[in-house]
mmCIF file of C-alpha atoms in Angstrom:
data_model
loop_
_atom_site.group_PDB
_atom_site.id
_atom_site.type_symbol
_atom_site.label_atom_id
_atom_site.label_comp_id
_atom_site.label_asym_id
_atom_site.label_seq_id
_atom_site.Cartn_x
_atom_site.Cartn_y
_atom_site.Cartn_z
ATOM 1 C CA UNK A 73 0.000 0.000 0.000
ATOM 2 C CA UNK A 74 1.040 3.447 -0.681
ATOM 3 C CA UNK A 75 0.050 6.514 1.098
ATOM 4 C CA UNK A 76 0.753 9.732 -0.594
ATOM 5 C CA UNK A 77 -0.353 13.065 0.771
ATOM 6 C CA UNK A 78 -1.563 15.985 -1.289
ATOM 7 C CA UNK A 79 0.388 18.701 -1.379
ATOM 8 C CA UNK A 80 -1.596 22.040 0.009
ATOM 9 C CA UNK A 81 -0.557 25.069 -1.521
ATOM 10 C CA UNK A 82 -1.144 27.286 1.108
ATOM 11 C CA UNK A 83 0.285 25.332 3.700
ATOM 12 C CA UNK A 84 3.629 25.319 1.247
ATOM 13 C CA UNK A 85 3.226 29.505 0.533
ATOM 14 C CA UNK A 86 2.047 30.562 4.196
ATOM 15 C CA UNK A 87 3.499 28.078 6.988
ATOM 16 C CA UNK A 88 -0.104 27.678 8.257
ATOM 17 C CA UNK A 89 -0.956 24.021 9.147
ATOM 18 C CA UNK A 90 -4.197 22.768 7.240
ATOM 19 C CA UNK A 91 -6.093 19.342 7.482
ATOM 20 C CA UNK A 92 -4.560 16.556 5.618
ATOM 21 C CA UNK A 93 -5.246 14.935 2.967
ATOM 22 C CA UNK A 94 -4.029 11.517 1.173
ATOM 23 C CA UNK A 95 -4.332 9.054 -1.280
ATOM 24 C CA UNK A 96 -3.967 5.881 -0.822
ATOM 25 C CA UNK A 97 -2.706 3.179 -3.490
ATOM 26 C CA UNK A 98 -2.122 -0.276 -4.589
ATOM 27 C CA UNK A 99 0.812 -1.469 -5.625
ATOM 28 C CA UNK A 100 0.182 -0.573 -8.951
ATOM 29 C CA UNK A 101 -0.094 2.809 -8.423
ATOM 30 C CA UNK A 102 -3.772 3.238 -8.701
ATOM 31 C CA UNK A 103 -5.975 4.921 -6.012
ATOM 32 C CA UNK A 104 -7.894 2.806 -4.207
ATOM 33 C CA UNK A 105 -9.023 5.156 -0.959
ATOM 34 C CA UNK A 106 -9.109 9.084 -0.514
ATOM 35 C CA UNK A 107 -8.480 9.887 3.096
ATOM 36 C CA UNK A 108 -9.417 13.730 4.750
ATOM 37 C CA UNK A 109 -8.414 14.448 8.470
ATOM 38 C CA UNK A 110 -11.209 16.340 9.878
ATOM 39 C CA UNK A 111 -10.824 19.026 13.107
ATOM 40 C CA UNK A 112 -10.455 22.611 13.805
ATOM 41 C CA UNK A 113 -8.123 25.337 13.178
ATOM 42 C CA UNK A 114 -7.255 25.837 16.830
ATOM 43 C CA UNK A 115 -5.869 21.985 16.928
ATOM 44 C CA UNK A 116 -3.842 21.808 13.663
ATOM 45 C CA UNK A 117 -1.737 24.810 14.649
ATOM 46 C CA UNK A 118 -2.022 25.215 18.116
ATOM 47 C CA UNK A 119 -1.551 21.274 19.234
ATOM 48 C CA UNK A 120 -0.256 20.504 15.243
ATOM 49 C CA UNK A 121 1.630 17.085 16.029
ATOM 50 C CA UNK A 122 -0.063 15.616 19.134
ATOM 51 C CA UNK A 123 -3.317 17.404 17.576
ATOM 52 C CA UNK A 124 -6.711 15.020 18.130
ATOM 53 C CA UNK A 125 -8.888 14.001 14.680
ATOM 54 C CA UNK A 126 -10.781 12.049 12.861
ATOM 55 C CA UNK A 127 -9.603 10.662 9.790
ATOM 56 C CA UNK A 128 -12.454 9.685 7.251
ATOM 57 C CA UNK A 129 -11.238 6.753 4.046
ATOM 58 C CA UNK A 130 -13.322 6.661 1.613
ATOM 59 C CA UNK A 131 -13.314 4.470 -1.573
ATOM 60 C CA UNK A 132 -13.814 5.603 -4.965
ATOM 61 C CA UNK A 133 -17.185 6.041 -5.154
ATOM 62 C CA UNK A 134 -17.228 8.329 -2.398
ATOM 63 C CA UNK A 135 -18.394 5.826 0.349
ATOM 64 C CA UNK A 136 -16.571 5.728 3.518
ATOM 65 C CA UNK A 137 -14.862 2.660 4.787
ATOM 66 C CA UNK A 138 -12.516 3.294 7.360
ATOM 67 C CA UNK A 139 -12.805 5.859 10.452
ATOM 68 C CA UNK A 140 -9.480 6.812 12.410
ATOM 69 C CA UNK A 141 -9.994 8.398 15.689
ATOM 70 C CA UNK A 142 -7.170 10.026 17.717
ATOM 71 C CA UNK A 143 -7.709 11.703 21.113
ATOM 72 C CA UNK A 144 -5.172 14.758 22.046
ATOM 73 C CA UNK A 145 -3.061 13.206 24.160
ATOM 74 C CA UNK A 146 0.911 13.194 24.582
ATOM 75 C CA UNK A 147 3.643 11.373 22.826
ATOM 76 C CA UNK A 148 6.357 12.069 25.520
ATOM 77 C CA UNK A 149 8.435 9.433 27.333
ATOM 78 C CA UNK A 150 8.146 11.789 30.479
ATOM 79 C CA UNK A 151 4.146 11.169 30.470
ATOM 80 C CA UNK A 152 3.954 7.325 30.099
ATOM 81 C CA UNK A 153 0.681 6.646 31.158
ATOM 82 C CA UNK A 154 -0.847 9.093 28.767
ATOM 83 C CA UNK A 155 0.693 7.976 25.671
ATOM 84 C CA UNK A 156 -0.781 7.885 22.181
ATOM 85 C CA UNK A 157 -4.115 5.727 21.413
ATOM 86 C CA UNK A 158 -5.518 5.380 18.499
ATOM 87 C CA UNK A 159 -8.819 4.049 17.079
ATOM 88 C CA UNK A 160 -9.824 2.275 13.885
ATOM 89 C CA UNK A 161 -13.378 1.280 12.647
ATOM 90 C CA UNK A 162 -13.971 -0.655 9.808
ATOM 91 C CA UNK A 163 -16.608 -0.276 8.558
ATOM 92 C CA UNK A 164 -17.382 3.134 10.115
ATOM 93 C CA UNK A 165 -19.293 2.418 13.790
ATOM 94 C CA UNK A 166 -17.574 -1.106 13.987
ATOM 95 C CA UNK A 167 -14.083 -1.412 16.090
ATOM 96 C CA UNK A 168 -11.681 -3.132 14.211
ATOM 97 C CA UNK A 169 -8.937 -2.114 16.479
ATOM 98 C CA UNK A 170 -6.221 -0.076 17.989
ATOM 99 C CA UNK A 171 -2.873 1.321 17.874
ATOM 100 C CA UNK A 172 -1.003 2.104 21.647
ATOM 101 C CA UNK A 173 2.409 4.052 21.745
ATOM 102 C CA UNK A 174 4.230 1.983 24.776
ATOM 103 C CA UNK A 175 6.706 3.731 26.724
ATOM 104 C CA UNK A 176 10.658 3.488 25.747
ATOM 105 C CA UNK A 177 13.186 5.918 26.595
ATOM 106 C CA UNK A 178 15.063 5.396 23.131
ATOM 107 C CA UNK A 179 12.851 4.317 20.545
ATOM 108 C CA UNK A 180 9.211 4.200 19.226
ATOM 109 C CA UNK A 181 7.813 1.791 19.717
ATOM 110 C CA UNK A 182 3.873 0.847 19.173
ATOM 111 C CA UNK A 183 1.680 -2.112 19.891
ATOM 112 C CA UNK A 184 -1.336 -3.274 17.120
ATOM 113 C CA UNK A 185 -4.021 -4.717 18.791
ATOM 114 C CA UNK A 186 -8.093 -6.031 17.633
ATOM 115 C CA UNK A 187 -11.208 -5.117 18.227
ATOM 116 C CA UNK A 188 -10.718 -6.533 21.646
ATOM 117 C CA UNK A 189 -7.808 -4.675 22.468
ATOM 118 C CA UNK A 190 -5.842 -8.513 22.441
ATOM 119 C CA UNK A 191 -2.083 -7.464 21.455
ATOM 120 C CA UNK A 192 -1.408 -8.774 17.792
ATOM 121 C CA UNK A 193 1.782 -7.224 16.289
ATOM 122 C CA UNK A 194 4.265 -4.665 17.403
ATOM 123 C CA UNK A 195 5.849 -1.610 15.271
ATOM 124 C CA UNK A 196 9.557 -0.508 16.165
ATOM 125 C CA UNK A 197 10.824 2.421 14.872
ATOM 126 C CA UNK A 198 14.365 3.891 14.900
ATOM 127 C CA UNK A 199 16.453 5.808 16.986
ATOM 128 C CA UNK A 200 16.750 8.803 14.721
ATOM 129 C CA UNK A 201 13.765 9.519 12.742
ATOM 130 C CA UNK A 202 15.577 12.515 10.851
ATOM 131 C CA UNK A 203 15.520 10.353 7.852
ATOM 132 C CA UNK A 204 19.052 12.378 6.151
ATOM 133 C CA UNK A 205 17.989 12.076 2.552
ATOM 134 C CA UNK A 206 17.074 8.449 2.957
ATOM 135 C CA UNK A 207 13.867 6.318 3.622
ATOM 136 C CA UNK A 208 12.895 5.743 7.447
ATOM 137 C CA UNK A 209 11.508 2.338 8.595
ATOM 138 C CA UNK A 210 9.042 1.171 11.337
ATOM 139 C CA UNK A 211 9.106 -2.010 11.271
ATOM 140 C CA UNK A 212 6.466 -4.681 11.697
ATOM 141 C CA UNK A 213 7.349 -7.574 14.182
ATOM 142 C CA UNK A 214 5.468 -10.423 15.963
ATOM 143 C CA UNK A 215 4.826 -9.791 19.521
ATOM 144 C CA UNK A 216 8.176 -10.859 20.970
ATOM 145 C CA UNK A 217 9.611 -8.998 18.313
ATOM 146 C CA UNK A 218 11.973 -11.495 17.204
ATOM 147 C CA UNK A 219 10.670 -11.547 13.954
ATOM 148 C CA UNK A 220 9.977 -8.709 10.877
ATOM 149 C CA UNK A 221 6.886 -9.063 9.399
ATOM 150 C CA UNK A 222 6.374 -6.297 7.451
ATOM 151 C CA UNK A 223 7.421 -2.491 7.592
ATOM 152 C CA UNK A 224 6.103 0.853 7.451
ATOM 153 C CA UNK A 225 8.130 3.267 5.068
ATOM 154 C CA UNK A 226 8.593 7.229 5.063
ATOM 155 C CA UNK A 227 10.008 7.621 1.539
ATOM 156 C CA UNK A 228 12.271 10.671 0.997
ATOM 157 C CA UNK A 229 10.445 12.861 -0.811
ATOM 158 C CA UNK A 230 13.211 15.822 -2.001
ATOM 159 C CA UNK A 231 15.015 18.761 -0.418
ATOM 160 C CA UNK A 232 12.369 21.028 -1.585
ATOM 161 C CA UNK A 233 9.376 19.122 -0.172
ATOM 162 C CA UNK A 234 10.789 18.333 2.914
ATOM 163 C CA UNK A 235 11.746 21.691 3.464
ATOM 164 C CA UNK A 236 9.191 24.081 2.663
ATOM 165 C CA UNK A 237 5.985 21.562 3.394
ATOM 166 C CA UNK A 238 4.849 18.848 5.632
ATOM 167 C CA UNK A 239 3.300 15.881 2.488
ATOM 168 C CA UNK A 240 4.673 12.755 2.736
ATOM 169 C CA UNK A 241 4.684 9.072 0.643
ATOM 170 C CA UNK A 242 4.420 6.199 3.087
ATOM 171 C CA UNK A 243 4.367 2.446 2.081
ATOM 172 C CA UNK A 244 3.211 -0.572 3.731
ATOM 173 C CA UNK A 245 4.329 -3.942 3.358
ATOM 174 C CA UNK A 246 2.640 -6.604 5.298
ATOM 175 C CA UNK A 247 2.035 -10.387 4.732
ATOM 176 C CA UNK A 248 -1.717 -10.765 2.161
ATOM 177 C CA UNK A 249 -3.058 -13.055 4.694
ATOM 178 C CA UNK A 250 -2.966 -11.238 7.580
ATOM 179 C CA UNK A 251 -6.685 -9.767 8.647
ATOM 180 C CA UNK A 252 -8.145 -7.401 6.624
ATOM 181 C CA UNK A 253 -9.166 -5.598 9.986
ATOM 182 C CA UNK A 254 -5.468 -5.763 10.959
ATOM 183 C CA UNK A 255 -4.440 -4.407 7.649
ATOM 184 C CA UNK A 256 -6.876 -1.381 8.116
ATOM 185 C CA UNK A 257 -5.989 -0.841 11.640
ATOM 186 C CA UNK A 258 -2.166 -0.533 10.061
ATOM 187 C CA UNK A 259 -3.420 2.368 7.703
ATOM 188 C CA UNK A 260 -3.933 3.784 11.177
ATOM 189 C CA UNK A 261 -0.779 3.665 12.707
ATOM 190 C CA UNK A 262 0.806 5.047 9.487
ATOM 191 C CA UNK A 263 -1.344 8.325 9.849
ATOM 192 C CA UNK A 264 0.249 8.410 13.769
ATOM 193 C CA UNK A 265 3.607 7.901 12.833
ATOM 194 C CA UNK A 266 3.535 10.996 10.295
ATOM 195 C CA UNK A 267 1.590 13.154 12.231
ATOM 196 C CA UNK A 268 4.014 12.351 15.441
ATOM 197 C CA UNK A 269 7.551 12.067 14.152
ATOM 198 C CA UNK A 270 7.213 13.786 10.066
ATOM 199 C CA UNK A 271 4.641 16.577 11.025
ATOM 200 C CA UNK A 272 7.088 19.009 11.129
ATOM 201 C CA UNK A 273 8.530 20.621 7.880
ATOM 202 C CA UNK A 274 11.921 20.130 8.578
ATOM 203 C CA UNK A 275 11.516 16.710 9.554
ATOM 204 C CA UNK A 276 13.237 14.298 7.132
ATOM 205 C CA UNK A 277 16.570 16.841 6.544
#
């Protein structure tokens, strides 16, 4: 899957932080989904990367799909027990599960769990999330995180992008059997990991 996000061209001329927007692709390159955070002004610029939303997929006839719900809450290692949580429903209305930053002093690390908030995978991210003109990877392991499953990808997307606006081009690669809930609930976590470590324009020098 690849998740590419529009560029906004007065977020690129004036600074200002507005609501995101993405599309989402097969491998192929065709667009499958259309994603638009929804919120206020006073969160995107004020709060901009812990920010809370609701991010609405829909498919290409218009009809939504998937619902991704994120309270404001902190992504600090100084405030573990009010760590990132994030909610997926698939179809809108219907859990299909959740994505829970867990507390490490040196790297991010998140847990995947179902609609019964039963652990199911864990994503480990790197020290440095700078990303120096190179890709950065989260990667997807099983629960004792002795094995890679599958990865999350920020893509380096140019000097000029990186710089002077906050889009980004994700990719995720996970196994084709695992749960189609699973796989939506991984959509998810891809939205938290660019809105908490690429949100910022300089992010990704």
């Amino acid at each position: 899957i690849i998740i590419h996000q529009q560029v906004e061209l007065l977020e690129a001329i004036l600074g200002t932080e507005t609501s995101s927007k993405y599309e989402i692709k097969n491998r192929l390159g065709q667009r499958v989904y259309f994603a638009v955070e929804e919120n206020d002004c006073f969160d995107r610029n004020l709060c901009s990367p812990i920010r809370s939303f609701t991010i609405r997929i829909a498919d290409n006839t218009g009809r939504e799909v998937i619902r991704v719900k994120r309270p404001l809450r902190c992504n600090s290692c100084w405030f573990p027990c009010f760590l990132q949580e994030l909610e997926v429903q698939s179809p809108p209305g219907t859990v299909a599960g959740y994505v829970v930053q867990n507390w490490d002093p040196f790297l991010p690390k998140f847990t995947i769990q179902n609609e019964s908030k039963e652990d199911v995978l864990k994503i480990v991210g790197p020290c440095a999330t700078c990303g120096c003109f190179d890709d950065v990877d989260f990667e997807v392991k099983s629960l004792n995180e002795m094995s890679t499953i599958g990865k999350i990808s920020k893509y380096w997307s140019g000097f000029v992008n990186n710089v002077f606006t906050n889009t980004a081009n994700f990719g995720i690669q996970v196994p084709v059997d695992l749960d189609v809930r699973i796989k939506a609930v991984m959509i998810g976590a891809c939205f938290l990991i660019d809105l908490m470590f690429f949100e910022n324009s300089l992010d990704g020098l």
